[in-house]
Amino acid sequence: MPLRKRSRWWWLGPLASLIIFSASLVVLWYIVREMNPSAIADTFSKTSWRQIGLALGFTALSYLLLTGYDALALKRLGLSIPYRTTALASFTSYSVSFTLGFPLVTGGTVRYWIYSAKGVRASEVASLTVIAGLTFWLGLGAILCACLFYATDSVAMLARTSPLVVQGVGAAVALGTLGYLVWVATDERTLRVSGWNLPLPGLGITLAQMALGACEVCAAAAVLFVLLPGGHNLDYPAFLAAYIFACLIGIASHAPGGAGVFEATMLLALNRLPYEQVVGALVLFRIIYYLVPFVFALALLALSEMIKRIKRHDI
C-alpha cells in the first residue's frame, strides 16, 4: 500500500501547540516572578488534613470512574474481560498517560501489555482507546454546556467577557453534542480513518458514556476545588467551567499532563484569589492527582510483571 502523502499544512498543529505552550510559560513567568516564595510555602502549612483527605477521596473516585471508560468500551467491542484486569489496565494506563502525555502511545502501550495477555488484539486495544477517549470528550462537553448555562454570570466574570458570549459558546457545544447523539442514533455510525473502520456505540451506550464522563470530570475537578482557599465566594459550577477550559488548552498544547499550560490558565481564571494560595493548591493537585497515582501505577505494573514471570517459571 503506498504511503499517504503528508498535507502541506501538517505543521500548523505543532506550531499552534508550541505557541500555546510558549505563551503559557510567559504568563506563568510574569505571575510567578511577583510572588513571595514564603507565602507559597505558608499555603502548604495552612492546608488542612480535611482538605488533603477530601482531595485523596475525590482522586480515588475519579480513577474508579475511569475504569468504567474501559468497561463500556469492552462491552461495545463484545469482549469479556474480568473487572480486575480492566481496573488494572485502566488505572495504570491513565496514570502513566496523564503524567507522561501522548496518551495514544503511552496509555495504549500499557493497555496492550495488559490486555494482550487476555487475548485482546492490537486493533481491539486501539478501538478500545478511541471509544474510551470519546467517553471523556462526551462527559466534558455535557458538563461544560451545563456550567455555561447554569452559571453564565459567574463564568462571564471569571472569563472577563459578556454573558452572551458564554451562552453562545454553550449553545455551540450543545449543538455539537446533540448532533453527535443524532448521528449515533442512526444505523450508520462508523468512524472511518485511513481505511480503518470503527463502529461507534449506539445511543444507549453513548448516553451512559456521557453520564460516566461527566461524573468523572466533576470528581477530578473537585480534587483541585477542595484544595483552594475558602472564603472567596467561588462557586463550583463557575470553577468547573474554568477547569474544563484549562484542560482543553492543556490538551491542545500537547504538554505532558498540560503542565504549565493548565496552571497558567487556572491562575488567569482565578485571579480574584491570592496567587500564592492558588499556586500552592495547584502544586498539591499535581502531587495528589498525578504523581501519587503514577508512582502507584508503576508499582502495580512491576508487581504484575513479577507475578507473570513467577507463573511462567512454575509452568
mmCIF file of C-alpha atoms in Angstrom:
data_model
loop_
_atom_site.group_PDB
_atom_site.id
_atom_site.type_symbol
_atom_site.label_atom_id
_atom_site.label_comp_id
_atom_site.label_asym_id
_atom_site.label_seq_id
_atom_site.Cartn_x
_atom_site.Cartn_y
_atom_site.Cartn_z
ATOM 1 C CA MET A 1 0.000 0.000 0.000
ATOM 2 C CA PRO A 2 1.507 3.386 -0.962
ATOM 3 C CA LEU A 3 2.269 5.823 1.816
ATOM 4 C CA ARG A 4 -0.211 8.665 2.201
ATOM 5 C CA LYS A 5 1.274 11.996 1.202
ATOM 6 C CA ARG A 6 1.542 14.384 4.110
ATOM 7 C CA SER A 7 -0.563 17.535 3.824
ATOM 8 C CA ARG A 8 1.348 20.711 3.224
ATOM 9 C CA TRP A 9 -0.405 22.202 6.265
ATOM 10 C CA TRP A 10 0.739 19.459 8.673
ATOM 11 C CA TRP A 11 2.947 21.949 10.528
ATOM 12 C CA LEU A 12 0.021 24.129 11.661
ATOM 13 C CA GLY A 13 -0.927 21.751 14.501
ATOM 14 C CA PRO A 14 2.568 21.515 16.052
ATOM 15 C CA LEU A 15 3.017 25.270 15.581
ATOM 16 C CA ALA A 16 -0.247 26.026 17.395
ATOM 17 C CA SER A 17 0.765 23.694 20.249
ATOM 18 C CA LEU A 18 4.163 25.391 20.521
ATOM 19 C CA ILE A 19 2.557 28.860 20.575
ATOM 20 C CA ILE A 20 0.095 27.825 23.312
ATOM 21 C CA PHE A 21 2.856 26.272 25.410
ATOM 22 C CA SER A 22 5.221 29.248 24.952
ATOM 23 C CA ALA A 23 2.502 31.789 25.740
ATOM 24 C CA SER A 24 1.587 29.859 28.884
ATOM 25 C CA LEU A 25 5.196 29.888 30.064
ATOM 26 C CA VAL A 26 5.340 33.658 29.552
ATOM 27 C CA VAL A 27 2.122 34.107 31.559
ATOM 28 C CA LEU A 28 3.459 31.877 34.316
ATOM 29 C CA TRP A 29 6.725 33.818 34.424
ATOM 30 C CA TYR A 30 5.000 37.183 34.794
ATOM 31 C CA ILE A 31 2.737 35.854 37.537
ATOM 32 C CA VAL A 32 5.273 33.813 39.492
ATOM 33 C CA ARG A 33 8.015 36.469 39.499
ATOM 34 C CA GLU A 34 5.741 38.745 41.548
ATOM 35 C CA MET A 35 5.095 36.106 44.186
ATOM 36 C CA ASN A 36 6.593 35.723 47.608
ATOM 37 C CA PRO A 37 8.082 32.198 47.961
ATOM 38 C CA SER A 38 7.485 32.227 51.709
ATOM 39 C CA ALA A 39 3.771 32.914 51.087
ATOM 40 C CA ILE A 40 3.583 29.861 48.822
ATOM 41 C CA ALA A 41 5.280 27.719 51.476
ATOM 42 C CA ASP A 42 2.865 29.121 54.051
ATOM 43 C CA THR A 43 -0.024 27.849 51.912
ATOM 44 C CA PHE A 44 1.140 24.263 52.373
ATOM 45 C CA SER A 45 1.217 24.598 56.143
ATOM 46 C CA LYS A 46 -2.300 26.091 56.151
ATOM 47 C CA THR A 47 -3.782 23.278 54.066
ATOM 48 C CA SER A 48 -5.820 21.175 56.489
ATOM 49 C CA TRP A 49 -5.795 17.400 56.748
ATOM 50 C CA ARG A 50 -9.502 17.539 55.903
ATOM 51 C CA GLN A 51 -8.662 19.166 52.558
ATOM 52 C CA ILE A 52 -5.969 16.553 51.889
ATOM 53 C CA GLY A 53 -8.380 13.750 52.812
ATOM 54 C CA LEU A 54 -11.115 15.106 50.547
ATOM 55 C CA ALA A 55 -8.630 15.533 47.682
ATOM 56 C CA LEU A 56 -7.439 11.934 48.074
ATOM 57 C CA GLY A 57 -11.051 10.728 48.199
ATOM 58 C CA PHE A 58 -12.044 12.559 45.019
ATOM 59 C CA THR A 59 -8.862 11.285 43.332
ATOM 60 C CA ALA A 60 -9.818 7.710 44.184
ATOM 61 C CA LEU A 61 -13.359 8.334 42.912
ATOM 62 C CA SER A 62 -12.074 9.826 39.661
ATOM 63 C CA TYR A 63 -9.786 6.879 38.908
ATOM 64 C CA LEU A 64 -12.549 4.433 39.888
ATOM 65 C CA LEU A 65 -14.876 6.095 37.377
ATOM 66 C CA LEU A 66 -12.117 5.954 34.757
ATOM 67 C CA THR A 67 -12.258 2.150 34.938
ATOM 68 C CA GLY A 68 -15.801 2.494 33.635
ATOM 69 C CA TYR A 69 -14.414 4.043 30.432
ATOM 70 C CA ASP A 70 -12.683 0.761 29.593
ATOM 71 C CA ALA A 71 -15.626 -1.336 30.805
ATOM 72 C CA LEU A 72 -18.063 0.431 28.452
ATOM 73 C CA ALA A 73 -15.608 0.202 25.560
ATOM 74 C CA LEU A 74 -15.104 -3.535 26.144
ATOM 75 C CA LYS A 75 -18.861 -4.009 26.221
ATOM 76 C CA ARG A 76 -19.209 -2.238 22.864
ATOM 77 C CA LEU A 77 -16.463 -4.425 21.368
ATOM 78 C CA GLY A 78 -18.086 -7.588 22.704
ATOM 79 C CA LEU A 79 -15.051 -8.550 24.793
ATOM 80 C CA SER A 80 -15.448 -10.323 28.128
ATOM 81 C CA ILE A 81 -12.572 -9.337 30.419
ATOM 82 C CA PRO A 82 -12.521 -9.733 34.228
ATOM 83 C CA TYR A 83 -13.035 -6.439 36.031
ATOM 84 C CA ARG A 84 -9.763 -6.786 37.957
ATOM 85 C CA THR A 85 -7.900 -6.815 34.626
ATOM 86 C CA THR A 86 -9.980 -3.885 33.330
ATOM 87 C CA ALA A 87 -9.307 -1.900 36.503
ATOM 88 C CA LEU A 88 -5.563 -2.587 36.331
ATOM 89 C CA ALA A 89 -5.328 -1.645 32.650
ATOM 90 C CA SER A 90 -7.441 1.488 33.074
ATOM 91 C CA PHE A 91 -5.769 2.798 36.234
ATOM 92 C CA THR A 92 -2.204 2.207 35.074
ATOM 93 C CA SER A 93 -2.745 3.466 31.515
ATOM 94 C CA TYR A 94 -4.399 6.698 32.658
ATOM 95 C CA SER A 95 -1.890 7.285 35.472
ATOM 96 C CA VAL A 96 1.006 6.895 33.032
ATOM 97 C CA SER A 97 -0.527 8.894 30.166
ATOM 98 C CA PHE A 98 -1.691 11.723 32.457
ATOM 99 C CA THR A 99 1.872 12.181 33.680
ATOM 100 C CA LEU A 100 3.909 11.459 30.542
ATOM 101 C CA GLY A 101 1.450 12.755 27.941
ATOM 102 C CA PHE A 102 0.888 11.334 24.428
ATOM 103 C CA PRO A 103 -1.971 9.067 25.624
ATOM 104 C CA LEU A 104 -2.338 7.102 22.375
ATOM 105 C CA VAL A 105 1.284 5.968 22.700
ATOM 106 C CA THR A 106 1.855 5.720 26.460
ATOM 107 C CA GLY A 107 -1.637 4.697 27.564
ATOM 108 C CA GLY A 108 -2.146 2.486 24.514
ATOM 109 C CA THR A 109 1.127 0.639 25.176
ATOM 110 C CA VAL A 110 0.218 -0.041 28.804
ATOM 111 C CA ARG A 111 -3.279 -1.206 27.791
ATOM 112 C CA TYR A 112 -1.893 -3.550 25.149
ATOM 113 C CA TRP A 113 0.674 -5.000 27.565
ATOM 114 C CA ILE A 114 -2.115 -5.932 29.996
ATOM 115 C CA TYR A 115 -4.987 -6.812 27.653
ATOM 116 C CA SER A 116 -2.878 -8.845 25.203
ATOM 117 C CA ALA A 117 -2.325 -11.414 27.957
ATOM 118 C CA LYS A 118 -6.108 -11.970 27.839
ATOM 119 C CA GLY A 119 -6.115 -12.490 24.073
ATOM 120 C CA VAL A 120 -7.112 -8.953 23.046
ATOM 121 C CA ARG A 121 -5.660 -7.989 19.659
ATOM 122 C CA ALA A 122 -3.770 -4.749 18.975
ATOM 123 C CA SER A 123 -6.581 -3.483 16.717
ATOM 124 C CA GLU A 124 -9.093 -4.087 19.518
ATOM 125 C CA VAL A 125 -6.909 -2.188 22.006
ATOM 126 C CA ALA A 126 -6.776 0.719 19.542
ATOM 127 C CA SER A 127 -10.578 0.668 19.195
ATOM 128 C CA LEU A 128 -10.947 0.485 22.970
ATOM 129 C CA THR A 129 -8.668 3.506 23.405
ATOM 130 C CA VAL A 130 -10.698 5.556 20.907
ATOM 131 C CA ILE A 131 -14.048 4.648 22.495
ATOM 132 C CA ALA A 132 -12.690 5.441 25.983
ATOM 133 C CA GLY A 133 -11.484 8.784 24.630
ATOM 134 C CA LEU A 134 -14.967 9.506 23.304
ATOM 135 C CA THR A 135 -16.345 8.916 26.811
ATOM 136 C CA PHE A 136 -14.037 11.614 28.149
ATOM 137 C CA TRP A 137 -14.976 14.122 25.439
ATOM 138 C CA LEU A 138 -18.715 13.456 25.735
ATOM 139 C CA GLY A 139 -18.593 13.973 29.500
ATOM 140 C CA LEU A 140 -16.504 17.107 29.090
ATOM 141 C CA GLY A 141 -18.971 18.543 26.572
ATOM 142 C CA ALA A 142 -22.012 17.759 28.712
ATOM 143 C CA ILE A 143 -20.581 19.325 31.871
ATOM 144 C CA LEU A 144 -19.193 22.362 30.044
ATOM 145 C CA CYS A 145 -22.570 23.031 28.428
ATOM 146 C CA ALA A 146 -24.380 22.701 31.774
ATOM 147 C CA CYS A 147 -21.926 25.045 33.540
ATOM 148 C CA LEU A 148 -22.060 27.710 30.830
ATOM 149 C CA PHE A 149 -25.852 27.919 31.042
ATOM 150 C CA TYR A 150 -26.258 27.343 34.788
ATOM 151 C CA ALA A 151 -23.550 29.773 35.930
ATOM 152 C CA THR A 152 -23.460 32.189 32.985
ATOM 153 C CA ASP A 153 -22.811 35.340 35.005
ATOM 154 C CA SER A 154 -20.124 33.763 37.203
ATOM 155 C CA VAL A 155 -18.325 32.260 34.202
ATOM 156 C CA ALA A 156 -18.531 35.579 32.346
ATOM 157 C CA MET A 157 -16.949 37.313 35.353
ATOM 158 C CA LEU A 158 -14.104 34.780 35.501
ATOM 159 C CA ALA A 159 -13.530 34.971 31.734
ATOM 160 C CA ARG A 160 -13.956 38.757 31.711
ATOM 161 C CA THR A 161 -16.406 38.589 28.834
ATOM 162 C CA SER A 162 -20.102 39.103 28.091
ATOM 163 C CA PRO A 163 -22.739 36.609 29.303
ATOM 164 C CA LEU A 164 -23.957 36.459 25.697
ATOM 165 C CA VAL A 165 -20.543 35.146 24.627
ATOM 166 C CA VAL A 166 -20.693 32.487 27.357
ATOM 167 C CA GLN A 167 -24.177 31.434 26.273
ATOM 168 C CA GLY A 168 -23.069 31.416 22.631
ATOM 169 C CA VAL A 169 -20.219 29.025 23.434
ATOM 170 C CA GLY A 170 -22.622 26.892 25.464
ATOM 171 C CA ALA A 171 -25.066 26.765 22.549
ATOM 172 C CA ALA A 172 -22.286 25.726 20.145
ATOM 173 C CA VAL A 173 -21.193 22.911 22.500
ATOM 174 C CA ALA A 174 -24.818 21.813 22.941
ATOM 175 C CA LEU A 175 -25.442 21.719 19.184
ATOM 176 C CA GLY A 176 -22.254 19.729 18.581
ATOM 177 C CA THR A 177 -23.168 17.212 21.296
ATOM 178 C CA LEU A 178 -26.751 16.927 20.064
ATOM 179 C CA GLY A 179 -25.519 16.419 16.508
ATOM 180 C CA TYR A 180 -23.290 13.554 17.644
ATOM 181 C CA LEU A 181 -26.186 11.942 19.549
ATOM 182 C CA VAL A 182 -28.424 12.142 16.477
ATOM 183 C CA TRP A 183 -25.665 10.591 14.349
ATOM 184 C CA VAL A 184 -25.049 7.610 16.654
ATOM 185 C CA ALA A 185 -28.815 7.061 16.922
ATOM 186 C CA THR A 186 -28.834 6.126 13.215
ATOM 187 C CA ASP A 187 -27.764 2.782 11.752
ATOM 188 C CA GLU A 188 -24.750 4.355 10.024
ATOM 189 C CA ARG A 189 -22.354 5.296 12.795
ATOM 190 C CA THR A 190 -18.970 4.036 11.660
ATOM 191 C CA LEU A 191 -15.810 6.090 12.093
ATOM 192 C CA ARG A 192 -13.513 5.679 9.082
ATOM 193 C CA VAL A 193 -9.895 6.826 9.254
ATOM 194 C CA SER A 194 -7.343 5.827 6.593
ATOM 195 C CA GLY A 195 -9.109 2.573 5.800
ATOM 196 C CA TRP A 196 -9.712 1.712 9.471
ATOM 197 C CA ASN A 197 -13.402 1.299 10.371
ATOM 198 C CA LEU A 198 -14.647 1.627 13.945
ATOM 199 C CA PRO A 199 -18.372 1.070 14.609
ATOM 200 C CA LEU A 200 -19.264 3.570 17.329
ATOM 201 C CA PRO A 201 -21.549 2.813 20.303
ATOM 202 C CA GLY A 202 -25.279 3.329 19.805
ATOM 203 C CA LEU A 203 -27.414 5.891 21.591
ATOM 204 C CA GLY A 204 -27.877 3.861 24.790
ATOM 205 C CA ILE A 205 -24.171 3.271 25.450
ATOM 206 C CA THR A 206 -23.363 6.815 24.282
ATOM 207 C CA LEU A 207 -25.691 8.310 26.903
ATOM 208 C CA ALA A 208 -24.060 6.071 29.515
ATOM 209 C CA GLN A 209 -20.649 7.312 28.296
ATOM 210 C CA MET A 210 -21.811 10.908 28.665
ATOM 211 C CA ALA A 211 -23.098 10.394 32.215
ATOM 212 C CA LEU A 212 -19.978 8.489 33.280
ATOM 213 C CA GLY A 213 -17.607 11.021 31.709
ATOM 214 C CA ALA A 214 -19.482 13.922 33.313
ATOM 215 C CA CYS A 215 -19.217 12.349 36.774
ATOM 216 C CA GLU A 216 -15.507 11.630 36.304
ATOM 217 C CA VAL A 217 -14.728 15.209 35.194
ATOM 218 C CA CYS A 218 -16.606 16.567 38.214
ATOM 219 C CA ALA A 219 -14.658 14.276 40.557
ATOM 220 C CA ALA A 220 -11.289 15.260 39.040
ATOM 221 C CA ALA A 221 -12.129 18.971 39.249
ATOM 222 C CA ALA A 222 -13.248 18.563 42.857
ATOM 223 C CA VAL A 223 -9.702 17.471 43.788
ATOM 224 C CA LEU A 224 -8.387 20.950 42.981
ATOM 225 C CA PHE A 225 -11.503 22.762 44.226
ATOM 226 C CA VAL A 226 -11.221 21.394 47.792
ATOM 227 C CA LEU A 227 -7.535 22.385 47.902
ATOM 228 C CA LEU A 228 -8.253 26.037 47.088
ATOM 229 C CA PRO A 229 -8.512 28.564 49.916
ATOM 230 C CA GLY A 230 -12.038 29.245 51.137
ATOM 231 C CA GLY A 231 -13.844 32.480 51.775
ATOM 232 C CA HIS A 232 -13.633 33.950 48.274
ATOM 233 C CA ASN A 233 -17.204 33.167 47.123
ATOM 234 C CA LEU A 234 -16.046 30.951 44.248
ATOM 235 C CA ASP A 235 -18.944 28.730 43.234
ATOM 236 C CA TYR A 236 -18.243 25.228 41.951
ATOM 237 C CA PRO A 237 -20.039 25.458 38.542
ATOM 238 C CA ALA A 238 -18.011 28.537 37.526
ATOM 239 C CA PHE A 239 -14.815 26.896 38.761
ATOM 240 C CA LEU A 240 -15.717 23.736 36.840
ATOM 241 C CA ALA A 241 -16.061 25.692 33.594
ATOM 242 C CA ALA A 242 -12.639 27.275 34.163
ATOM 243 C CA TYR A 243 -11.168 23.843 34.958
ATOM 244 C CA ILE A 244 -12.540 22.366 31.725
ATOM 245 C CA PHE A 245 -11.185 25.238 29.615
ATOM 246 C CA ALA A 246 -7.792 24.806 31.310
ATOM 247 C CA CYS A 247 -7.884 21.082 30.486
ATOM 248 C CA LEU A 248 -8.792 21.806 26.853
ATOM 249 C CA ILE A 249 -5.953 24.305 26.428
ATOM 250 C CA GLY A 250 -3.581 21.883 28.150
ATOM 251 C CA ILE A 251 -4.608 19.111 25.754
ATOM 252 C CA ALA A 252 -4.159 21.422 22.762
ATOM 253 C CA SER A 253 -0.613 22.252 23.924
ATOM 254 C CA HIS A 254 0.372 18.540 23.939
ATOM 255 C CA ALA A 255 2.430 19.223 27.076
ATOM 256 C CA PRO A 256 2.564 16.156 29.375
ATOM 257 C CA GLY A 257 -0.430 16.472 31.658
ATOM 258 C CA GLY A 258 -0.890 20.019 30.353
ATOM 259 C CA ALA A 259 1.948 21.025 32.696
ATOM 260 C CA GLY A 260 2.447 24.774 32.777
ATOM 261 C CA VAL A 261 -0.441 25.453 30.411
ATOM 262 C CA PHE A 262 -3.104 24.192 32.812
ATOM 263 C CA GLU A 263 -1.585 26.165 35.690
ATOM 264 C CA ALA A 264 -1.310 29.393 33.694
ATOM 265 C CA THR A 265 -4.953 29.140 32.594
ATOM 266 C CA MET A 266 -6.200 28.466 36.114
ATOM 267 C CA LEU A 267 -4.158 31.363 37.538
ATOM 268 C CA LEU A 268 -5.676 33.710 34.982
ATOM 269 C CA ALA A 269 -9.203 32.432 35.635
ATOM 270 C CA LEU A 270 -8.828 32.585 39.429
ATOM 271 C CA ASN A 271 -7.161 35.998 39.557
ATOM 272 C CA ARG A 272 -9.552 37.111 42.311
ATOM 273 C CA LEU A 273 -7.842 34.675 44.692
ATOM 274 C CA PRO A 274 -4.342 35.231 46.138
ATOM 275 C CA TYR A 275 -1.911 33.883 43.557
ATOM 276 C CA GLU A 276 0.349 32.293 46.181
ATOM 277 C CA GLN A 277 -2.545 30.254 47.581
ATOM 278 C CA VAL A 278 -3.677 29.156 44.113
ATOM 279 C CA VAL A 279 -0.123 28.083 43.204
ATOM 280 C CA GLY A 280 0.091 26.087 46.433
ATOM 281 C CA ALA A 281 -3.211 24.361 45.631
ATOM 282 C CA LEU A 282 -2.051 23.616 42.070
ATOM 283 C CA VAL A 283 1.185 22.057 43.323
ATOM 284 C CA LEU A 284 -0.729 19.855 45.770
ATOM 285 C CA PHE A 285 -3.148 18.949 42.981
ATOM 286 C CA ARG A 286 -0.240 17.802 40.796
ATOM 287 C CA ILE A 287 1.141 15.691 43.632
ATOM 288 C CA ILE A 288 -2.166 14.103 44.686
ATOM 289 C CA TYR A 289 -3.864 13.606 41.318
ATOM 290 C CA TYR A 290 -0.842 12.932 39.079
ATOM 291 C CA LEU A 291 2.302 11.971 40.998
ATOM 292 C CA VAL A 292 0.841 9.633 43.660
ATOM 293 C CA PRO A 293 -1.229 7.554 41.169
ATOM 294 C CA PHE A 294 1.740 7.489 38.753
ATOM 295 C CA VAL A 295 4.082 6.024 41.382
ATOM 296 C CA PHE A 296 1.377 3.572 42.483
ATOM 297 C CA ALA A 297 0.764 2.546 38.849
ATOM 298 C CA LEU A 298 4.468 1.861 38.287
ATOM 299 C CA ALA A 299 4.497 -0.317 41.408
ATOM 300 C CA LEU A 300 1.430 -2.237 40.190
ATOM 301 C CA LEU A 301 2.966 -2.776 36.748
ATOM 302 C CA ALA A 302 6.192 -4.064 38.314
ATOM 303 C CA LEU A 303 4.229 -6.370 40.638
ATOM 304 C CA SER A 304 2.128 -7.632 37.734
ATOM 305 C CA GLU A 305 5.255 -8.426 35.709
ATOM 306 C CA MET A 306 6.787 -10.277 38.674
ATOM 307 C CA ILE A 307 3.639 -12.391 39.073
ATOM 308 C CA LYS A 308 3.665 -13.222 35.334
ATOM 309 C CA ARG A 309 7.295 -14.353 35.482
ATOM 310 C CA ILE A 310 6.677 -16.494 38.578
ATOM 311 C CA LYS A 311 3.751 -18.201 36.850
ATOM 312 C CA ARG A 312 5.862 -18.851 33.736
ATOM 313 C CA HIS A 313 8.640 -20.288 35.897
ATOM 314 C CA ASP A 314 6.201 -22.591 37.724
ATOM 315 C CA ILE A 315 4.854 -23.850 34.411
#
